[in-house]
Coordinates of C-alpha atoms in Angstrom, one line a residue:
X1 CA -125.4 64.8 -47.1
X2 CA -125.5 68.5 -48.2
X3 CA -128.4 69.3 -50.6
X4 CA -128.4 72.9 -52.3
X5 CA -131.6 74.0 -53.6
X6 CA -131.7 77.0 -56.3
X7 CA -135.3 78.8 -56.2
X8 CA -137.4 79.5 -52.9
X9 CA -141.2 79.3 -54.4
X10 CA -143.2 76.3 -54.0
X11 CA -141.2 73.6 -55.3
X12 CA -138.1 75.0 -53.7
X13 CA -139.5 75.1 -50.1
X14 CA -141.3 72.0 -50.0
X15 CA -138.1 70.2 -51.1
X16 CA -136.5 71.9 -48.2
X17 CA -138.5 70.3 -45.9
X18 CA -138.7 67.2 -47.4
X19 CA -134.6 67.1 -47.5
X20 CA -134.3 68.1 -44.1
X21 CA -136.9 66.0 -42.8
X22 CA -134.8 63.4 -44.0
X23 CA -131.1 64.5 -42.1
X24 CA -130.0 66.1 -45.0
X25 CA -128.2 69.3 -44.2
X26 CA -130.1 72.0 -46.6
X27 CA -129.2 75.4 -47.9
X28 CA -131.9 77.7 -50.2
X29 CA -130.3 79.7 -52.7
X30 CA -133.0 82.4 -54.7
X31 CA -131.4 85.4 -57.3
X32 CA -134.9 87.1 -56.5
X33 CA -136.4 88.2 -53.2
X34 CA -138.1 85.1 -51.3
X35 CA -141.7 86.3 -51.1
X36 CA -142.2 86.6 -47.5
X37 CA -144.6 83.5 -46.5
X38 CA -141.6 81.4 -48.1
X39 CA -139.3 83.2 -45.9
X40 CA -141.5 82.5 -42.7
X41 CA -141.8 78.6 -43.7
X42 CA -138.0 78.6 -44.3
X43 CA -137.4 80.4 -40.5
X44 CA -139.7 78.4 -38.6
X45 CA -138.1 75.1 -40.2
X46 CA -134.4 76.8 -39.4
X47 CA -133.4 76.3 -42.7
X48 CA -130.5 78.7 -44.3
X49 CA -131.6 80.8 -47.0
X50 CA -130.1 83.8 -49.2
X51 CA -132.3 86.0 -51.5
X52 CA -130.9 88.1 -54.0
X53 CA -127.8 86.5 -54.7
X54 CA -125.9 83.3 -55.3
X55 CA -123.3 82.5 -53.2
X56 CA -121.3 80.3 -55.4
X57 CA -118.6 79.2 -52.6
X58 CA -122.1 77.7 -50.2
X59 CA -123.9 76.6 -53.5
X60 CA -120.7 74.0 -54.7
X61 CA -120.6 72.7 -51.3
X62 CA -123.4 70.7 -52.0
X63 CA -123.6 67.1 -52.6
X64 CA -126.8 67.7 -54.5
X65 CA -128.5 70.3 -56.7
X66 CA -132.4 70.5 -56.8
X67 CA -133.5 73.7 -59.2
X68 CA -136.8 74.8 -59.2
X69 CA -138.4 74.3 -63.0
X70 CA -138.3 78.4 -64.1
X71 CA -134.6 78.1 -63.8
X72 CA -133.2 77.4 -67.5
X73 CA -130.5 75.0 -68.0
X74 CA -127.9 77.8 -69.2
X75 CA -128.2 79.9 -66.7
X76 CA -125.0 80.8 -65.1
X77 CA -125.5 79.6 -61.8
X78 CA -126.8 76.4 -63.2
X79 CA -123.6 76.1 -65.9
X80 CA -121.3 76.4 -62.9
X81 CA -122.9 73.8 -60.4
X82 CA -122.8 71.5 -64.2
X83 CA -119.0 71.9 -64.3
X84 CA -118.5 71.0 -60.5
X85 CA -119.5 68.0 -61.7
X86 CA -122.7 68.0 -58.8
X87 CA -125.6 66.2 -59.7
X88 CA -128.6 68.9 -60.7
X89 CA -132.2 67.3 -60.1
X90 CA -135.5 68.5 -60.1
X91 CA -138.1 68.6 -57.1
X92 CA -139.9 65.4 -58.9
X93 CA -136.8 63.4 -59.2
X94 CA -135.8 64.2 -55.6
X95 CA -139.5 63.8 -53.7
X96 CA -140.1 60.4 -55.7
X97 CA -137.5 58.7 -53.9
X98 CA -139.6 59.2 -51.2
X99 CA -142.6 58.6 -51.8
X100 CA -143.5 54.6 -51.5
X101 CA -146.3 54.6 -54.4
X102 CA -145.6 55.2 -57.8
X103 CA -147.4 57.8 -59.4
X104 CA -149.8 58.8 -62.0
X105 CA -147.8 61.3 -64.5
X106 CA -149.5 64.0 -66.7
X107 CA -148.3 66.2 -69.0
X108 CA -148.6 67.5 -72.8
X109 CA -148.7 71.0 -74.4
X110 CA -152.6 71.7 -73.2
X111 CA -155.0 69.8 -71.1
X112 CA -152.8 68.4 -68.7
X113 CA -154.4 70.6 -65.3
X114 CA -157.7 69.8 -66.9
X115 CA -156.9 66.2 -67.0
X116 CA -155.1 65.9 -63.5
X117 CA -157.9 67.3 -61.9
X118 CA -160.5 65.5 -63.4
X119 CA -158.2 62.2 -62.7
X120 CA -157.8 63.2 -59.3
X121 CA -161.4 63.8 -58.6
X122 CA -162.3 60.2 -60.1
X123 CA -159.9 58.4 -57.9
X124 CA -160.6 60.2 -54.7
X125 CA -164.0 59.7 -54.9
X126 CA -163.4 56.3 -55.8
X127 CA -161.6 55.7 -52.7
X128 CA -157.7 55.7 -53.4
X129 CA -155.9 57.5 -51.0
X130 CA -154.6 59.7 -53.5
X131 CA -152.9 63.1 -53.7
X132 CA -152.4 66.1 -56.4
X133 CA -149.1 67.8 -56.7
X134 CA -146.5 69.0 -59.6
X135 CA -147.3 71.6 -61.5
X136 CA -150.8 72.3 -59.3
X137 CA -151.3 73.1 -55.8
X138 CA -149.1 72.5 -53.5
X139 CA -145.4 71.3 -53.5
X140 CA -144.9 67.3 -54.2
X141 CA -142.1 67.7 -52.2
X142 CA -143.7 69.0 -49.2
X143 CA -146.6 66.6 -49.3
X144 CA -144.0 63.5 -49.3
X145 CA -142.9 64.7 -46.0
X146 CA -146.2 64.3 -44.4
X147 CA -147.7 61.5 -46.1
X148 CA -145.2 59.2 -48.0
X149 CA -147.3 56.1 -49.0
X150 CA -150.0 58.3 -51.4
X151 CA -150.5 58.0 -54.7
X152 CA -149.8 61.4 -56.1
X153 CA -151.6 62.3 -59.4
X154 CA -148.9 64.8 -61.1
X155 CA -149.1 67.6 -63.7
X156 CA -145.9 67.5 -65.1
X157 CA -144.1 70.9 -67.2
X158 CA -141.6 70.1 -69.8
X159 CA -139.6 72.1 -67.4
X160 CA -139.9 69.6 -64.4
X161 CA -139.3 66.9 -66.6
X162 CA -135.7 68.0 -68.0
X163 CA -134.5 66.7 -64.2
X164 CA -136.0 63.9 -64.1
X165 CA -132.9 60.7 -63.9
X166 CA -134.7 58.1 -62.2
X167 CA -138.2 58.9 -61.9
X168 CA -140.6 56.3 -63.1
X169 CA -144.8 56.6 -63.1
X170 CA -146.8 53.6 -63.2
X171 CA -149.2 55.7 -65.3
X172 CA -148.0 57.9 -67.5
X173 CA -150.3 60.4 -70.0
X174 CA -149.5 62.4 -72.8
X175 CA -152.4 64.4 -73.6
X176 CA -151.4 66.2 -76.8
X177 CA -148.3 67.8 -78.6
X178 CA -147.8 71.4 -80.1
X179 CA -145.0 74.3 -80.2
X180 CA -144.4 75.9 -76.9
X181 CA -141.8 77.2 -74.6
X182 CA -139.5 77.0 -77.3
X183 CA -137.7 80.0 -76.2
X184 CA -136.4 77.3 -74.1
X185 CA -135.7 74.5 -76.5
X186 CA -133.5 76.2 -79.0
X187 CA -136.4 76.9 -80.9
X188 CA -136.4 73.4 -81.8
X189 CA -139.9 71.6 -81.7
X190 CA -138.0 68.3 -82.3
X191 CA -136.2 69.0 -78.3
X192 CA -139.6 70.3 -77.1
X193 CA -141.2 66.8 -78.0
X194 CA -138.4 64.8 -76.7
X195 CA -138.6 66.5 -73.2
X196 CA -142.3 65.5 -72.8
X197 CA -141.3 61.7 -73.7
X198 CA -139.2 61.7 -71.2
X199 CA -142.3 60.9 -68.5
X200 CA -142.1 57.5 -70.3
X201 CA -138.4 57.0 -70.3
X202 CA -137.8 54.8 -66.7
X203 CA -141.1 53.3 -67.1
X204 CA -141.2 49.3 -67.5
X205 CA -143.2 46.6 -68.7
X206 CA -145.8 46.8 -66.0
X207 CA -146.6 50.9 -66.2
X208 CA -148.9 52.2 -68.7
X209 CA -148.4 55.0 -71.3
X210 CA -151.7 56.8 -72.4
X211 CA -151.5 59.2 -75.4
X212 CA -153.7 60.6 -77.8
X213 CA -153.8 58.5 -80.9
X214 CA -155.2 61.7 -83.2
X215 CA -152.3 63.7 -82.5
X216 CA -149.7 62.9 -85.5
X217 CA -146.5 64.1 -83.7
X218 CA -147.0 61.5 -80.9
X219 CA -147.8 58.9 -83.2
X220 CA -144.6 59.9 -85.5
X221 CA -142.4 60.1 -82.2
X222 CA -143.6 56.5 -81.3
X223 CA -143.1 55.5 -85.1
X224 CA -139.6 55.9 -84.4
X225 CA -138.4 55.4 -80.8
X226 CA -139.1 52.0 -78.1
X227 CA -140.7 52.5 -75.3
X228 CA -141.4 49.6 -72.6
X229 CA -144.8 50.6 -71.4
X230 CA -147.8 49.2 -71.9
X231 CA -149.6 52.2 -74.6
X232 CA -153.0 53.0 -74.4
X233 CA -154.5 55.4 -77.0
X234 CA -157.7 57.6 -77.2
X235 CA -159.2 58.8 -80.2
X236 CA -161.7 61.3 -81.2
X237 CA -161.6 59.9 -84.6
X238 CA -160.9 55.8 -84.6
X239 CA -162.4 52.8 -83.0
X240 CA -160.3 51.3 -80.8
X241 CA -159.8 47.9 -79.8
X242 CA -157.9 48.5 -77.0
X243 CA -158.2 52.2 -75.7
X244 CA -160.9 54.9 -75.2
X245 CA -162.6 56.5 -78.3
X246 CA -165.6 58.1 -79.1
X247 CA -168.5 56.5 -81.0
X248 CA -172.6 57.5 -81.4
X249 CA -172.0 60.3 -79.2
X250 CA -170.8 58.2 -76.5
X251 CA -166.9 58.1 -74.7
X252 CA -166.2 54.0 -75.0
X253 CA -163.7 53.2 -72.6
X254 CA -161.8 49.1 -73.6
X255 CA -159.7 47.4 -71.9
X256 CA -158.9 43.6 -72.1
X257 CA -162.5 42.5 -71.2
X258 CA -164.0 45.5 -69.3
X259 CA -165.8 48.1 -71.3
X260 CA -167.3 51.8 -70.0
X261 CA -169.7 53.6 -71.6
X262 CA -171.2 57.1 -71.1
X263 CA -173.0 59.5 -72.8
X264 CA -171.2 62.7 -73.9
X265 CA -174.1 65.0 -73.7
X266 CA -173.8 63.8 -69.5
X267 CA -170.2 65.3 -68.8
X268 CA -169.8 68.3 -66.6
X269 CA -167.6 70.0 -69.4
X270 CA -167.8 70.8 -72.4
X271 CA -165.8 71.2 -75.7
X272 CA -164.2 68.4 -78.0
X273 CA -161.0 68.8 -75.9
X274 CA -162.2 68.1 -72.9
X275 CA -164.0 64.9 -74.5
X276 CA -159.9 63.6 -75.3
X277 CA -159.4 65.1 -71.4
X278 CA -162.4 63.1 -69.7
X279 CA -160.7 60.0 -72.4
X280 CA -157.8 59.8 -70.5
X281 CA -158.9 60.8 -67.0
X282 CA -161.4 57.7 -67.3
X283 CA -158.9 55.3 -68.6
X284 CA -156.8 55.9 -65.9
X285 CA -159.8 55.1 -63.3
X286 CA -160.6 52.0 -65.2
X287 CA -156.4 50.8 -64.7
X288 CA -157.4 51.8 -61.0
X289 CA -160.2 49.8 -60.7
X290 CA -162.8 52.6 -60.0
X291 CA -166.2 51.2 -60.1
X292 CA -168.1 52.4 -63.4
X293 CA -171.2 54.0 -61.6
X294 CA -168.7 56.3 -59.7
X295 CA -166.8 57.1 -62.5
X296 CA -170.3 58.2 -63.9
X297 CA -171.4 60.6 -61.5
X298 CA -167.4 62.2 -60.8
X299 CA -167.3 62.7 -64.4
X300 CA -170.7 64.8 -64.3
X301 CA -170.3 66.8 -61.1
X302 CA -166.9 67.6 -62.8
X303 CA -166.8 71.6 -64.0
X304 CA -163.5 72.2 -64.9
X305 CA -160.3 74.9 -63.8
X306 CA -160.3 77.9 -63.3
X307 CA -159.0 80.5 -65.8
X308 CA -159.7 77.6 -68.4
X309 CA -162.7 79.1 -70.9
X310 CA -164.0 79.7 -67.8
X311 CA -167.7 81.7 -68.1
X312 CA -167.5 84.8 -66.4
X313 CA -171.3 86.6 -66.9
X314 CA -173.4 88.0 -68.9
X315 CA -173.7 91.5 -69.8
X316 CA -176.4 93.4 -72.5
X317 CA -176.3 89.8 -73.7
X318 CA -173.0 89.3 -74.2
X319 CA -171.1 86.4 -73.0
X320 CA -167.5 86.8 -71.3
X321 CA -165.0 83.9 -71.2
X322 CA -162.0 83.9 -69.3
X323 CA -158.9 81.6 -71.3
X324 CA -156.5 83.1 -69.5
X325 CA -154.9 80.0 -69.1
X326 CA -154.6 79.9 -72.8
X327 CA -150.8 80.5 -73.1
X328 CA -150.0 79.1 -76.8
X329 CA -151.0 78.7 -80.1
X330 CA -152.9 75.5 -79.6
X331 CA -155.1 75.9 -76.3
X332 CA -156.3 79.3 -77.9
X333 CA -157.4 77.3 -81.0
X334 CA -159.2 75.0 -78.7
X335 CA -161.1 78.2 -77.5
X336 CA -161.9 79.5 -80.7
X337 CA -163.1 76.1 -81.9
X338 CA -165.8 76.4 -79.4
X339 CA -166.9 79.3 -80.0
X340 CA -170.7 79.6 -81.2
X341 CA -170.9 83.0 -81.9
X342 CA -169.1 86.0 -83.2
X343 CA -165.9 86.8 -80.8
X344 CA -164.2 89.8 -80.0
X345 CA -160.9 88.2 -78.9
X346 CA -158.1 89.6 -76.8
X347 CA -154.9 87.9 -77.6
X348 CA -151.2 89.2 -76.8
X349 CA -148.3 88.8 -73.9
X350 CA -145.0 87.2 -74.2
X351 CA -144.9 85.3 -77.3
X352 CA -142.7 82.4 -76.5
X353 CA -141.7 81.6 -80.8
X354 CA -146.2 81.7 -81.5
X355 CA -147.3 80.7 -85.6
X356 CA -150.4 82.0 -85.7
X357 CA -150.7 81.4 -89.1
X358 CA -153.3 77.9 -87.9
X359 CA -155.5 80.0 -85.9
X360 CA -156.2 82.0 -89.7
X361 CA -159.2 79.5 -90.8
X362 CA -160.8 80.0 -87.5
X363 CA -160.2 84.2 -87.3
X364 CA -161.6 84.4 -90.6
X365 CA -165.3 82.6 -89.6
X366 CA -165.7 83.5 -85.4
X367 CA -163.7 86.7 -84.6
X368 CA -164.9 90.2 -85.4
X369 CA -162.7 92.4 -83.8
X370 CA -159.2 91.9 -82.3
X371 CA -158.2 93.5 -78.7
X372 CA -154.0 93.1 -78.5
X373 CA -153.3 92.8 -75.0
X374 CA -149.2 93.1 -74.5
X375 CA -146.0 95.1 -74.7
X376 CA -145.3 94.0 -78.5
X377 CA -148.4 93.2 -80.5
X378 CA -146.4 93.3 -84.3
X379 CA -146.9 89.9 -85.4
X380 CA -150.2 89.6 -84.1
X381 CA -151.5 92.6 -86.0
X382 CA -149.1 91.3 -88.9
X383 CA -151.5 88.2 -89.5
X384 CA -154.7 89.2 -88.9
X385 CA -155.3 92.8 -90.2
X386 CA -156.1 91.4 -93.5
X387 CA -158.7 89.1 -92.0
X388 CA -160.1 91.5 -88.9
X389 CA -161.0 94.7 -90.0
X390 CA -160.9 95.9 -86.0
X391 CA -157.5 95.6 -84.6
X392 CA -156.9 98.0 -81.6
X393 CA -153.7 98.0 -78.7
X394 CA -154.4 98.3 -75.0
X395 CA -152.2 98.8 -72.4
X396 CA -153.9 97.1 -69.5
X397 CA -156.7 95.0 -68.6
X398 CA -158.8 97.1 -67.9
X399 CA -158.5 99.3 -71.0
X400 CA -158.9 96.0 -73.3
X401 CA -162.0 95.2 -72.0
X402 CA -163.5 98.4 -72.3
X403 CA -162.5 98.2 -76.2
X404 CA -164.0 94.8 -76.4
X405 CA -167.0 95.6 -74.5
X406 CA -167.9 98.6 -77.3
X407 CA -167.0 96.3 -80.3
X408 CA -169.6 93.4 -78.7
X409 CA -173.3 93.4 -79.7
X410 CA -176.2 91.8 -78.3
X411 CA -175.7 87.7 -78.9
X412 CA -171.5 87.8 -78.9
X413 CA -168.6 86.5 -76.7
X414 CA -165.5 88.3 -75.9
X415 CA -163.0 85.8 -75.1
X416 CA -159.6 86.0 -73.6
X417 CA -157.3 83.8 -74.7
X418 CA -153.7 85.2 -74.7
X419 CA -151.9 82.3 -76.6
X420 CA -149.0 83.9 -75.0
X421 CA -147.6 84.0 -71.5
X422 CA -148.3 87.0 -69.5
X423 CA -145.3 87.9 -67.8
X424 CA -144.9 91.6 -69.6
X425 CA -148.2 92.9 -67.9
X426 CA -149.2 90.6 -65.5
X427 CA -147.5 88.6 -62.3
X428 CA -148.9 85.3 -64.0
X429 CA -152.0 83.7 -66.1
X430 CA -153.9 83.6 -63.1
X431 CA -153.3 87.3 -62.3
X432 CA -154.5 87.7 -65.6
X433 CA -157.1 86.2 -65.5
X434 CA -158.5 87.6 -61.8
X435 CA -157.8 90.9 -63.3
X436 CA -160.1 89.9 -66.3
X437 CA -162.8 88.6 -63.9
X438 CA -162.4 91.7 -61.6
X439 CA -162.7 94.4 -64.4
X440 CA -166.0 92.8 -65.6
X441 CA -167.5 92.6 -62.4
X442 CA -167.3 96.2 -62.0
X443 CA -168.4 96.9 -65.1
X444 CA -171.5 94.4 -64.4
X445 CA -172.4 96.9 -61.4

């Protein structure tokens, strides 16, 4: 068998290895240059490889497709393989086959690395031999090669989920729903939402489906469509019967006759969202079987992800927060909700189809002053320059902190939280936010 994989990043080069560590005969096909640790992994496994083109007679001689997630459906290369008639398959769909246990499946518009962390931490310190893959760290794919019979927690894109044909979790989590990527979707939120259901689609009467029970496009989506799993909600809002909800400032965890309870004030992170995050993460552990004391103590040593209103310092009595990860309209409301003080706020980057027309309520009563941070700040300036008197354009990080830094007075926050992607300034959100970190730190001197 003759696999043909299109993209030689992380997801690309695992499967590689996991393909050919499995007889099939593998060739890497990339339209960009292979970064060069890529290309050394690729040599010393002997694998063939092109970069900067697509070699359309090698690329139909495969049996199989696997594209790496960034690669959109109507992409040339992508259209032609499609008319070959040749399978096309994502890295998930491919390295599941492999892999003996079923996994845990995460995904939803925000939350989801918060949540796959946190729900890796609780099983791994409960004793599950248990791995973390997807979306985070390192390639699914390549970790199936080495050790097949692990439970892999996985954060799940939309993206990775559009090839998915077979793949089935036995725990599947949906942590929320809101407009993003749609740049991808035809700007239809209605193909958005169906992409994220489709971690539920294979599953059957003995897997789980989690989901937050607050969110009203979830609940409208299950209104209407059948799925075979066994759902579990989690509410910031209800009392559940059967589910995890919050009540007397506690997070009440109830399933069938087993009930865990913990104080909110004793989790290691903070913020209504990650309440609904630390809701699913422990149901999870409770369908595992994690013992409740352990589950206790993960949940409080717990301190969150990186770039993820992350606390940078303190300077002249101001408080810096790095959001970087904060790529659409609904994680940067998240941000601003928890906001105590008054924020200067840098916003701006790609904007993948962004309404910011629900962030108004919470402009008009936390931010002061407005640093754009992007190639095309219109409609950002467009919304707010009736609300936020201070509205000002930088052209690199280093320049929109400065600004923010002279709007700040003793007792505010400047927060970064892009609600876009970053991909017009910056490599990625995580360049972003070191860049954000770095600049601060020098200034700190």
């Amino acid at each position: 068998m003759r696999v043909t994989i299109l993209g030689a990043a992380e997801s690309g080069v695992g499967t590689a290895i996991l393909a050919q560590s499995k007889g099939w005969e593998v060739f890497v096909s990339d339209y960009g240059k292979i970064a060069q640790n890529y290309k050394d992994i690729l040599n010393e496994n002997q694998i063939n490889w092109e970069e900067a083109k697509h070699t359309l007679e090698l690329i139909l001689k495969a049996d199989l497709v696997v594209k790496s997630p960034g690669i959109p459906d109507n992409s040339p290369v992508v259209l032609k393989i499609a008319q070959s008639g040749i399978s096309i398959i994502s890295e998930i769909e491919f390295a599941s086959r492999f892999n003996s246990d079923l996994s845990i499946a995460i995904t939803g518009s925000n939350g989801k690395t918060t949540t796959s962390l946190l729900t890796y931490k609780l099983l791994k310190d409960g004793g599950l031999n248990v791995g973390l893959a997807g979306n985070i760290g390192h390639s699914y794919a390549q970790q199936v090669a080495v050790d097949p019979d692990k439970c892999y927690v996985l954060e799940l894109s939309s993206f990775q989920l559009d090839g998915i044909v077979h793949y089935r979790p036995n725990i599947a989590v949906l942590t929320n729903l809101s407009p993003d990527h749609l740049d991808r979707y035809d700007y239809k939120y209605e193909n958005y939402i169906d992409s994220k259901f489709k971690i539920t689609s294979n599953q059957t009467e003995t897997d789980f489906f989690i989901y937050d029970y607050d969110d009203k496009q979830i609940q409208h989506w299950l209104e209407n469509n059948k799925i075979k799993a066994k759902t579990i909600p989690f509410s910031l809002t209800q009392r559940l019967e059967q589910g995890a909800y919050v009540e007397e400032d506690n997070i009440v965890v109830t399933m069938e006759d087993q009930t865990f309870v913990m104080p909110i004030k004793e989790l290691g992170i903070e913020g209504p969202h990650n309440v609904k995050n630390a809701l699913a993460a422990t149901t999870i552990a409770q369908l595992k079987r994690i013992r409740k004391e352990r589950i206790r103590e993960s949940l409080s040593e717990f301190q969150g992800v990186e770039h993820r209103l992350e606390k940078v310092t303190k300077i002249s009595n101001v408080q810096y927060i790095n959001d970087s990860k904060a790529t659409n309209v609904n994680a940067t409301f998240f941000a601003l909700e928890s906001m105590k003080t008054p924020t200067v706020w840098i916003v701006g980057g790609v904007d993948k189809g962004n309404d910011y027309l629900e962030l108004m309520p919470l402009v008009r009563e936390k931010v002061k002053s407005i640093v754009c941070l992007g190639l095309d700040n219109e409609k950002i300036k467009q919304t707010f320059s009736n609300v936020v008197e201070d509205i000002v354009e930088a052209n690199s990080m280093k320049e929109a902190v400065l600004f923010a830094k002279d709007f700040a007075e003793q007792g505010d926050t400047v927060l970064l939280s892009p609600a876009c992607a970053s991909f017009d300034l910056f490599e990625s959100y995580e360049d972003r936010g070191t860049q954000f970190k770095e600049v601060i730190k020098a200034i700190a001197k």
